[in-house]
mmCIF file of C-alpha atoms in Angstrom:
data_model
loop_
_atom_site.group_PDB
_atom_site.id
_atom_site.type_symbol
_atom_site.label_atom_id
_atom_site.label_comp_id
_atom_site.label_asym_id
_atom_site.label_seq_id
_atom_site.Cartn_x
_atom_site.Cartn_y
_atom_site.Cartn_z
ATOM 1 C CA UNK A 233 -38.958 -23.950 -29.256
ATOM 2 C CA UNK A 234 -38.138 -21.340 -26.754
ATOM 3 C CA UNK A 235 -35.572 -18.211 -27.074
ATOM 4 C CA UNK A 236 -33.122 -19.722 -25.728
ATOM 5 C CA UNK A 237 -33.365 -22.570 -28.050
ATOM 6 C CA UNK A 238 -33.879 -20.567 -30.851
ATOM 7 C CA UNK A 239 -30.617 -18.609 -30.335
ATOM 8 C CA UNK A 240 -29.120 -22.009 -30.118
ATOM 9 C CA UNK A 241 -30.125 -23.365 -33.550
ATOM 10 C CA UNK A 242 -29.682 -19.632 -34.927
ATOM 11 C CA UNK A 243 -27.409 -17.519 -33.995
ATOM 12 C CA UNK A 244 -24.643 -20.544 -32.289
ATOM 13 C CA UNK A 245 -25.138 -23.355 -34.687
ATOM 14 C CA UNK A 246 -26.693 -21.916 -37.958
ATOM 15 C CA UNK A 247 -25.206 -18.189 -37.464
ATOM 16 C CA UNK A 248 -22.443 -18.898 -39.968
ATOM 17 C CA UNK A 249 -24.415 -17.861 -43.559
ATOM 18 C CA UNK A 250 -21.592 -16.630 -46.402
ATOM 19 C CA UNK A 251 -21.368 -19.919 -48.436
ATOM 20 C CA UNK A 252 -24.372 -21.543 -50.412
ATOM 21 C CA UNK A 253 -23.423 -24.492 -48.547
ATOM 22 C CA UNK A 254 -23.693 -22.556 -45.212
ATOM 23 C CA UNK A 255 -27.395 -21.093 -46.352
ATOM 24 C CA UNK A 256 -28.949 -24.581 -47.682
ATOM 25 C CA UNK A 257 -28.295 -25.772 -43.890
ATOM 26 C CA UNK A 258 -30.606 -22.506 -42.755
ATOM 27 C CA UNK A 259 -32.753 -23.394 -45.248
ATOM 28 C CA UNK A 260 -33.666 -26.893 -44.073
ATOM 29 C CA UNK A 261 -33.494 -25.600 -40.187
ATOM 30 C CA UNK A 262 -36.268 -23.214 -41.867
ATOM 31 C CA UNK A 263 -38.371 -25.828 -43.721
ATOM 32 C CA UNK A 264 -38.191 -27.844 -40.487
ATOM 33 C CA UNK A 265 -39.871 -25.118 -37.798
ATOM 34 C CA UNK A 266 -41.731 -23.724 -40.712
ATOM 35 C CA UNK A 267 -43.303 -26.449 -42.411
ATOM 36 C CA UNK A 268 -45.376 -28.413 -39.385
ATOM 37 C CA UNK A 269 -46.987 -25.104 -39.033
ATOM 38 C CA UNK A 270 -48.764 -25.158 -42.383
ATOM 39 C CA UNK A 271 -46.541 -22.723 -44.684
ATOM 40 C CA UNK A 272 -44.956 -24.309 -47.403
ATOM 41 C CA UNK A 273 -41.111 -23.066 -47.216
ATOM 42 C CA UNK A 274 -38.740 -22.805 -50.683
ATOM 43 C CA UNK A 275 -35.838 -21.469 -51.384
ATOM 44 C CA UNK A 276 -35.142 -19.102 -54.536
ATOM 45 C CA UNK A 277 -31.599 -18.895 -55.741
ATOM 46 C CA UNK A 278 -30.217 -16.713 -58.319
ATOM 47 C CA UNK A 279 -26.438 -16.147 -58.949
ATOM 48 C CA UNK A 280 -24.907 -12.231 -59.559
ATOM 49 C CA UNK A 281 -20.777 -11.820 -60.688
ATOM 50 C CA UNK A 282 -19.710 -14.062 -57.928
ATOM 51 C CA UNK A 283 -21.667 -14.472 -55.569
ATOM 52 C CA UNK A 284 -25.569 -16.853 -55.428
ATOM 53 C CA UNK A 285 -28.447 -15.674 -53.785
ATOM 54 C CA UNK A 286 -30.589 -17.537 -51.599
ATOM 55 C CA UNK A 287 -33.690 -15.842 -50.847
ATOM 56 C CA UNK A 288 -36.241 -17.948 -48.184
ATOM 57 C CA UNK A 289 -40.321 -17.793 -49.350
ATOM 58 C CA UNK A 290 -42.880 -18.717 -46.418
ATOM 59 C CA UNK A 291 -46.136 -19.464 -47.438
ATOM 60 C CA UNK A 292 -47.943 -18.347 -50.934
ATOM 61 C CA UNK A 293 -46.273 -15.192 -52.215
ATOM 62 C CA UNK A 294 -49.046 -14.766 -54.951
ATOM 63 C CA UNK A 295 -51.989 -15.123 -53.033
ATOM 64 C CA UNK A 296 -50.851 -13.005 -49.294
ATOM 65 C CA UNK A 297 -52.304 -9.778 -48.344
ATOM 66 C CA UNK A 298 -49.421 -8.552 -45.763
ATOM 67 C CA UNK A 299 -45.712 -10.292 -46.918
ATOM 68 C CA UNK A 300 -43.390 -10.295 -43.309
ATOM 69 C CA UNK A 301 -40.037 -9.654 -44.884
ATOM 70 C CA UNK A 302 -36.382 -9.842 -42.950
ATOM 71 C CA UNK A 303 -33.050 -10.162 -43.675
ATOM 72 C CA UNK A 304 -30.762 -13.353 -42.518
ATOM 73 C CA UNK A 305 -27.897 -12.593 -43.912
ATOM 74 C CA UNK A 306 -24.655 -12.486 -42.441
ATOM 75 C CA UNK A 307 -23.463 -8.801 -42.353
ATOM 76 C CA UNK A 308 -19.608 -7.558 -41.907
ATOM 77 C CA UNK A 309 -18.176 -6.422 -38.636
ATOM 78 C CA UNK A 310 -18.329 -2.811 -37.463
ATOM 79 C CA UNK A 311 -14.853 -1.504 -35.793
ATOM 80 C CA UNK A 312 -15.884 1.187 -33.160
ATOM 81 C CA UNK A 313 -19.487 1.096 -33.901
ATOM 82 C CA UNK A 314 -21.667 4.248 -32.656
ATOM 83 C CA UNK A 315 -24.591 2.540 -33.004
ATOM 84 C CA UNK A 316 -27.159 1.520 -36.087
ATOM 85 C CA UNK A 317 -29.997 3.100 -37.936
ATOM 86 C CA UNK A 318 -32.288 1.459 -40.299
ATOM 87 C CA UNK A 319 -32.365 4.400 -43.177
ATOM 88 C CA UNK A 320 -29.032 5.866 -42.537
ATOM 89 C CA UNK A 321 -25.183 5.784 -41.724
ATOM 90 C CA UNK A 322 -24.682 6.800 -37.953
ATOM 91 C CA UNK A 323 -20.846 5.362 -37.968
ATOM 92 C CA UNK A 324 -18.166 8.029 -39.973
ATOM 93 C CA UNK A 325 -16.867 7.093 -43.093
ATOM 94 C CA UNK A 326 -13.798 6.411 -42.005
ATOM 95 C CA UNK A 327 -15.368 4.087 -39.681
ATOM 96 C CA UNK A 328 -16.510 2.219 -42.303
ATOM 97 C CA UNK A 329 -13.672 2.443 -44.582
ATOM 98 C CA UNK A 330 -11.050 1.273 -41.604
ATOM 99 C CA UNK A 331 -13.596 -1.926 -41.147
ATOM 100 C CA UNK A 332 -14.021 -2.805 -44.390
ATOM 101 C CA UNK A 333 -10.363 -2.814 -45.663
ATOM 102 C CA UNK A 334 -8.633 -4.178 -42.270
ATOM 103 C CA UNK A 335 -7.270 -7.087 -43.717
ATOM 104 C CA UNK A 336 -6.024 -5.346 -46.925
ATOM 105 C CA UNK A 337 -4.186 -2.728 -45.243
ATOM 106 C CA UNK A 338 -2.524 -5.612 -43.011
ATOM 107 C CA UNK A 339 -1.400 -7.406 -46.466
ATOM 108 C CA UNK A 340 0.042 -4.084 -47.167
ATOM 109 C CA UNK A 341 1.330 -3.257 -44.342
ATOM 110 C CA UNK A 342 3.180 -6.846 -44.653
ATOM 111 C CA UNK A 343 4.024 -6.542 -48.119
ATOM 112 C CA UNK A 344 6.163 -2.872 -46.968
ATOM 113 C CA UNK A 345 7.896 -4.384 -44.146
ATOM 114 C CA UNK A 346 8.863 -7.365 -46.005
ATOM 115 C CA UNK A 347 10.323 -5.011 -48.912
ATOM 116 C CA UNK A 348 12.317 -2.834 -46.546
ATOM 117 C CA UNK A 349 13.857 -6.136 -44.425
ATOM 118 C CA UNK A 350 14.035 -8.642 -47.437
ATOM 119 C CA UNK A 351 15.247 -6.784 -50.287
ATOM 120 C CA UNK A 352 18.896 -6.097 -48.928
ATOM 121 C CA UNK A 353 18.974 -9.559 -48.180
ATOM 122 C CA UNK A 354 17.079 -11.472 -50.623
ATOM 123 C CA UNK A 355 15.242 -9.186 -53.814
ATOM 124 C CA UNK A 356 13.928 -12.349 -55.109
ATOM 125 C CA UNK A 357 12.199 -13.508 -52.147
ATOM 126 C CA UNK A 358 11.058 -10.012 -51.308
ATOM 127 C CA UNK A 359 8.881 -9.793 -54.896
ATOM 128 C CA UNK A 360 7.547 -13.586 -54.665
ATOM 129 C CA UNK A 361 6.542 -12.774 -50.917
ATOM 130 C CA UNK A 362 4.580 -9.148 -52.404
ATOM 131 C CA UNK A 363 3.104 -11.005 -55.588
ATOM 132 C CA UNK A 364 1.808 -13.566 -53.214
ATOM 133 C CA UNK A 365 0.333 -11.436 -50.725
ATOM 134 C CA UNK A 366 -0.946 -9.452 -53.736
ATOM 135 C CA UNK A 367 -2.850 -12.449 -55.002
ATOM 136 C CA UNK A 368 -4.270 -12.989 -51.353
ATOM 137 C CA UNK A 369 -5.180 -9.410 -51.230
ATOM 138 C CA UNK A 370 -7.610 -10.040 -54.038
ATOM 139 C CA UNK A 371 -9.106 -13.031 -53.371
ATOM 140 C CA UNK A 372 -9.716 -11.343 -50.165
ATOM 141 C CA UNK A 373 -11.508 -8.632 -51.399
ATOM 142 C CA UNK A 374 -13.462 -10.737 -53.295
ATOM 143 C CA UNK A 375 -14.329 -13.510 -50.675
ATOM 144 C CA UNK A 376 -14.948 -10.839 -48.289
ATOM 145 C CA UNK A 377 -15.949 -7.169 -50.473
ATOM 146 C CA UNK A 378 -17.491 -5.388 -47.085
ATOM 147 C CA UNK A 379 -14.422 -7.215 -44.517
ATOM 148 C CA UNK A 380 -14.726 -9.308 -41.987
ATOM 149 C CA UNK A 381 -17.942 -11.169 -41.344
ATOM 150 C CA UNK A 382 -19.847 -10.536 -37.674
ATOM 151 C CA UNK A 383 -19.772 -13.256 -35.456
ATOM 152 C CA UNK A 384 -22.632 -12.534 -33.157
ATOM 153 C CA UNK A 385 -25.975 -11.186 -35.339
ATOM 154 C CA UNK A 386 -29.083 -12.236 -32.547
ATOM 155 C CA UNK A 387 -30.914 -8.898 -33.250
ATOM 156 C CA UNK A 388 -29.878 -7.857 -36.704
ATOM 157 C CA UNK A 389 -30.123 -11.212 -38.817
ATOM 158 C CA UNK A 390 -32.236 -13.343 -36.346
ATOM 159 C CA UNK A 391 -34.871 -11.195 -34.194
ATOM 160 C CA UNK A 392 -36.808 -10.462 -37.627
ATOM 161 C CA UNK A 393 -36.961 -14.462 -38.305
ATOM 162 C CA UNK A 394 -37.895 -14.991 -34.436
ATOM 163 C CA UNK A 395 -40.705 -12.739 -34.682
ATOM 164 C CA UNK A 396 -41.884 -14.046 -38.304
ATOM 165 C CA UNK A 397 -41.639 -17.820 -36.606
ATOM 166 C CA UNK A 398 -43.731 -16.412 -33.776
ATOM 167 C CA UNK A 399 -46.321 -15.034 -35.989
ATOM 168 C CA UNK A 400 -46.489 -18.039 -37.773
ATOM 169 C CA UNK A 401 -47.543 -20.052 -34.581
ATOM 170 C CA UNK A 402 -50.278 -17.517 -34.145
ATOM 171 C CA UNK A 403 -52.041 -17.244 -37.496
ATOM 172 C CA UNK A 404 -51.362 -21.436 -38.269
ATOM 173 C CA UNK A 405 -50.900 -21.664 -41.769
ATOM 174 C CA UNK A 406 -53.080 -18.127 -42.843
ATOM 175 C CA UNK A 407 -53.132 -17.954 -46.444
ATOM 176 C CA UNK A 408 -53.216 -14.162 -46.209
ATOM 177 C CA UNK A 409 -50.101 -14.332 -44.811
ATOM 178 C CA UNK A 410 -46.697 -14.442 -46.427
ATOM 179 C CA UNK A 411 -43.174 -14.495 -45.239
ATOM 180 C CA UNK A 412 -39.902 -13.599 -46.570
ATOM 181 C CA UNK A 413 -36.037 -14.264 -45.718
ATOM 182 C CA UNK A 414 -33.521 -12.233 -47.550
ATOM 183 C CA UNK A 415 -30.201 -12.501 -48.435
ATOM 184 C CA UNK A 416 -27.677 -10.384 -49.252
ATOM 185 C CA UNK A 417 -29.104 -7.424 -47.821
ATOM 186 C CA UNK A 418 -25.547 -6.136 -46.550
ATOM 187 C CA UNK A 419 -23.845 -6.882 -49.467
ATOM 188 C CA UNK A 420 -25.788 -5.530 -52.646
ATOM 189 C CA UNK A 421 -29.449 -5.738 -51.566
ATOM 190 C CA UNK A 422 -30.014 -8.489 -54.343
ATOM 191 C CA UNK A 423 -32.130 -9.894 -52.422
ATOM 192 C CA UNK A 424 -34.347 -7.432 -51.922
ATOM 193 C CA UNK A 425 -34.222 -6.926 -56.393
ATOM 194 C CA UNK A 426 -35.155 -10.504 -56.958
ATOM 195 C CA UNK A 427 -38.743 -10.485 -54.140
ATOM 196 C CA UNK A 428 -39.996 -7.267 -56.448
ATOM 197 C CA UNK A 429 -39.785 -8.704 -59.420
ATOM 198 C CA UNK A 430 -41.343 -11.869 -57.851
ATOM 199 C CA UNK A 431 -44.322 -9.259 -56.347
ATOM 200 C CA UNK A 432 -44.169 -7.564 -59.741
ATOM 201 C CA UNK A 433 -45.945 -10.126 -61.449
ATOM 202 C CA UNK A 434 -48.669 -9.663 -59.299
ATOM 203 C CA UNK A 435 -52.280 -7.761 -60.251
ATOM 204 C CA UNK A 436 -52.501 -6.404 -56.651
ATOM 205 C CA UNK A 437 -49.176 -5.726 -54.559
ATOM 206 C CA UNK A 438 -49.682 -7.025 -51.581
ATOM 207 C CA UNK A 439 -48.488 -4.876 -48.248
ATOM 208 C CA UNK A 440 -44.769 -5.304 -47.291
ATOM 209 C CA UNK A 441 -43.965 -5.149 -43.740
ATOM 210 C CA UNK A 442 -39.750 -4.922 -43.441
ATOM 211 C CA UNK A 443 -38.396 -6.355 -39.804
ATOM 212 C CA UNK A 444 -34.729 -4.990 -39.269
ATOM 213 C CA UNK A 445 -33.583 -4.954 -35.970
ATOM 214 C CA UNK A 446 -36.832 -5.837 -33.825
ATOM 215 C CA UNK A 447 -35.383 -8.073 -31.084
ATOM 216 C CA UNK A 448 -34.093 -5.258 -28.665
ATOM 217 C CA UNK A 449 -35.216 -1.934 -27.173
ATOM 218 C CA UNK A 450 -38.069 0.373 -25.941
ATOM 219 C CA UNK A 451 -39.027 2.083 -28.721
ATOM 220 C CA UNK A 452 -40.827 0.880 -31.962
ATOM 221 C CA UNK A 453 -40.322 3.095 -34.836
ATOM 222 C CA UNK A 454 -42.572 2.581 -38.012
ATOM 223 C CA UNK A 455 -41.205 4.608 -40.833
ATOM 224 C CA UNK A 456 -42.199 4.855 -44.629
ATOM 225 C CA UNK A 457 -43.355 7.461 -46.587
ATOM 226 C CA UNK A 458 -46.219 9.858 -46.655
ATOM 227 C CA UNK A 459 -48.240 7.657 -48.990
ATOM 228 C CA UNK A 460 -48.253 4.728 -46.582
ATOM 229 C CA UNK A 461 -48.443 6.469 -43.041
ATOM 230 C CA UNK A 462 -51.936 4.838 -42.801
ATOM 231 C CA UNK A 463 -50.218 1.201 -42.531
ATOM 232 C CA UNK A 464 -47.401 2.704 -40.439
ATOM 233 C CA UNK A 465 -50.122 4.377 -37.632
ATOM 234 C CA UNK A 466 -52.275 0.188 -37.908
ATOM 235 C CA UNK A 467 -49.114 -1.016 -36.583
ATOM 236 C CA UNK A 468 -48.586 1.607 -33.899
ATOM 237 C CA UNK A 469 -51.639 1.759 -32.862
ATOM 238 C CA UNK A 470 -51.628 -1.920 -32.484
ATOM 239 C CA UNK A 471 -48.682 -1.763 -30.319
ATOM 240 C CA UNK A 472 -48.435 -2.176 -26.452
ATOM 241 C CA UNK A 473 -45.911 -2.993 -23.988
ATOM 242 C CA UNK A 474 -43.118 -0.882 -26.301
ATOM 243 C CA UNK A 475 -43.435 2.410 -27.279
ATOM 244 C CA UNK A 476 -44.440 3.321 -30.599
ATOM 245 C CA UNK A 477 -44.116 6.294 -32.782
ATOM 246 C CA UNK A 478 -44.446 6.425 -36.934
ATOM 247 C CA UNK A 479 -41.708 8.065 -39.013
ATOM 248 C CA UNK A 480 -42.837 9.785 -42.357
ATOM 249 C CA UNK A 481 -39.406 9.886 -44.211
ATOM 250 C CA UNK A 482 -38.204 12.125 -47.211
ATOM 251 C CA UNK A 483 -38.104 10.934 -50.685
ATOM 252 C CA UNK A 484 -34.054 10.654 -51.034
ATOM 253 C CA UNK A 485 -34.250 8.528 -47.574
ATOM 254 C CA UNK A 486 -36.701 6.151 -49.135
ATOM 255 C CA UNK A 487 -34.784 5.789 -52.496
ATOM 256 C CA UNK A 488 -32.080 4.744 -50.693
ATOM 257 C CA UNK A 489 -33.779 1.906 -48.776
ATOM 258 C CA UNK A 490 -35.841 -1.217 -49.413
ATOM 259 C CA UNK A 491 -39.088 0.421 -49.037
ATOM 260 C CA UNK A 492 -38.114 2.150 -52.630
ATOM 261 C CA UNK A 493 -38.642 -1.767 -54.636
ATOM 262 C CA UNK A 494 -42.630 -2.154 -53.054
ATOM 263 C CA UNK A 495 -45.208 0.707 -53.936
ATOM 264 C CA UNK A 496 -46.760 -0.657 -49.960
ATOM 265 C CA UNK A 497 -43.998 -1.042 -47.092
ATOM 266 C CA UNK A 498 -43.180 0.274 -43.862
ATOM 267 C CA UNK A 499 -40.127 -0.433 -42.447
ATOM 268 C CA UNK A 500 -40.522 -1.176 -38.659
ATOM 269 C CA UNK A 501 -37.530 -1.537 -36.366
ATOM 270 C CA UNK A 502 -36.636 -1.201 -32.234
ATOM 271 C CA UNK A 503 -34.131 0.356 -30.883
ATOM 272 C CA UNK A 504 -33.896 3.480 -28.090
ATOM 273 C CA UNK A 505 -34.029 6.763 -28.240
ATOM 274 C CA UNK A 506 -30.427 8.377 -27.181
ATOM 275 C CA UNK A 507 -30.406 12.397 -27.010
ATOM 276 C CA UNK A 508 -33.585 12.264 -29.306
ATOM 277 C CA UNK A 509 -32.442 10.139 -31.638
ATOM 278 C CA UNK A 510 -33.388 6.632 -32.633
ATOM 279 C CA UNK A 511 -30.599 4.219 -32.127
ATOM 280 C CA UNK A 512 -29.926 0.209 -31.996
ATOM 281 C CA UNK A 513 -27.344 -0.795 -30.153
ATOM 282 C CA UNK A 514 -24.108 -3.446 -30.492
ATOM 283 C CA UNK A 515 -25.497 -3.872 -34.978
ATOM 284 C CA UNK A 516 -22.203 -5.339 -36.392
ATOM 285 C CA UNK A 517 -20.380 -5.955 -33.374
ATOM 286 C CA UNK A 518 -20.091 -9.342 -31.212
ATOM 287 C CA UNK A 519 -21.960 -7.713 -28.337
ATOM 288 C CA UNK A 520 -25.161 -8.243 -30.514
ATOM 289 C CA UNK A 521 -25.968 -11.180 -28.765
ATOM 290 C CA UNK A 522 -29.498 -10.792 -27.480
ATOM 291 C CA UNK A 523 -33.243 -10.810 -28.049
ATOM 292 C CA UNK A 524 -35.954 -9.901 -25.660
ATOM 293 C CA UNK A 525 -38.960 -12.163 -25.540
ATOM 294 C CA UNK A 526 -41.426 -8.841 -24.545
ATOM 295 C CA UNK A 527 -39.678 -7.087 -27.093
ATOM 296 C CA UNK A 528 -40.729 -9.726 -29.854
ATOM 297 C CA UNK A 529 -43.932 -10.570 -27.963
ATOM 298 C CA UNK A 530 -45.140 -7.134 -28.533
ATOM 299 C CA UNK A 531 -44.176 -6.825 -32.077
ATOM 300 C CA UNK A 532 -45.730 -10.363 -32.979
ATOM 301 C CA UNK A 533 -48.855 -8.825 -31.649
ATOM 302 C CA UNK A 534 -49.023 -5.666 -33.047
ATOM 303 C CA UNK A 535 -48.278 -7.438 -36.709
ATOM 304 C CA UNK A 536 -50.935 -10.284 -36.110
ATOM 305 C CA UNK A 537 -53.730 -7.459 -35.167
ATOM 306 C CA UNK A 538 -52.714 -5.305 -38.584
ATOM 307 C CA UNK A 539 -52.467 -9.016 -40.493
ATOM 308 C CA UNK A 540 -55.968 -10.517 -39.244
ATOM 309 C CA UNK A 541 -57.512 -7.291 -40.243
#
């Protein structure tokens, strides 16, 4: 399977992913590219207020040294978008608010102009027309909690899986070698809650190595903090073709991210650097349609060095 293939299956045919129904199919798409390779694939499922999640286990989680983890989740769409960082907000908060309650303030806006025509005319139409948008309004809101889902998600749901997929033809089945797909990272990072209390059980944690956003860029930056800047320089220092720097980040920074649920992770992501500052481009807007093959190429290589240490 080439890039363009891959794309295909994953971000065209499988790149719809907010009903169970819709994340079994990625499952067996998984199991099938997955499974001739020598990793046994599962899925884990485990159901929070209203909504089930599906996370994706590749290989032995028990046994593996270095666990590959990404998320595949489809994530909300991002009005006016300034760009994305993996530890941090770069969009306003109004931004955000104005993309996550579009459809809501439509209903509204509906509901008020539908008042001020209808109730001269008809006041009992007017009120069944606002309860029913009402009711709409809410299922709304809880269909879709962050708005409207993305369309196009190559880099930020599927590079991480291209890359894992990639590694996985290198190292052929390597039981020191575990991989990860995680829902509902946008959402409520339940996914992320339910693999540390899988790694919990464990005697020895194994290393956690977090892919978000790896399919584009120049730049590889390799952040986590202080404790585990001696992973985070391995995978730099493995790097070539891209250029690579390590991040040591600040306590509230790492609380606030997945790298707070595993005592060993680095978070490692691609992007450029834009007036000195790391940022990936087109996250949660349908321009994020692309992944470069050197781009994953040199990140499959830099993780298969650090893993077959």
């Amino acid at each position: 399977m080439n890039l363009d293939e891959f794309l295909m299956k994953y971000g065209v045919v499988l790149a719809r992913r907010s009903s169970l129904k819709d994340k079994q199919r990625f499952l067996s798409a998984v199991i099938q590219d997955f499974g001739p390779l020598g990793y046994e694939v599962k899925g884990v499922t485990q159901k929070k207020r209203f909504q089930t999640t599906l996370n994706i286990h590749i290989g032995n989680l028990q046994k593996a040294k270095t666990v590959i983890v990404t998320p595949y989740d489809q994530p909300s769409r991002r009005f006016f978008s300034q760009g994305y960082h993996p530890f941090r907000e770069v969009d306003s908060i109004l931004i955000k608010l104005f993309s996550e309650n579009l459809i809501p303030g439509i209903l509204v806006l509906i509901g008020l102009i539908s008042l001020w025509v209808l109730v001269p005319i008809n006041p009992m139409l007017a009120y069944g027309l606002l309860i029913a948008l009402t009711v709409i309004m809410v299922a709304v809101t809880l269909l879709m909690p962050q708005g409207l889902r993305n369309i196009a998600n190559a880099n930020r749901s599927n590079s991480g899986l291209y890359v894992q997929w990639s590694l996985a033809q290198e190292l052929q089945g390597h039981s020191d070698v575990a991989f990860v797909l995680l829902d509902h990272t946008a959402l409520n990072r339940h996914g992320e809650l339910m693999l540390s209390t899988v790694l919990a059980s464990r005697k020895v944690m194994p290393q956690v190595i977090y892919l978000d956003c790896v399919g584009a860029g120049d730049t590889m930056i390799v952040s986590s903090d202080d404790v585990n800047q001696t992973l985070a320089k391995r995978i730099t220092s493995a790097s070539s073709g891209l250029r690579a720097e390590t991040k040591t980040s600040d306590v509230p920074t790492i609380n606030g991210s997945a790298l707070s649920r595993f005592p060993i992770a680095v978070n490692v992501s691609v992007g450029r650097l834009k007036n000195k500052q790391f940022i990936i481009e087109h996250v949660g807007t349908p321009r994020d349609v692309e992944i470069q093959e050197p781009v994953v190429s040199a990140v499959t290589q830099a993780l298969k060095t650090v893993c077959e240490r």
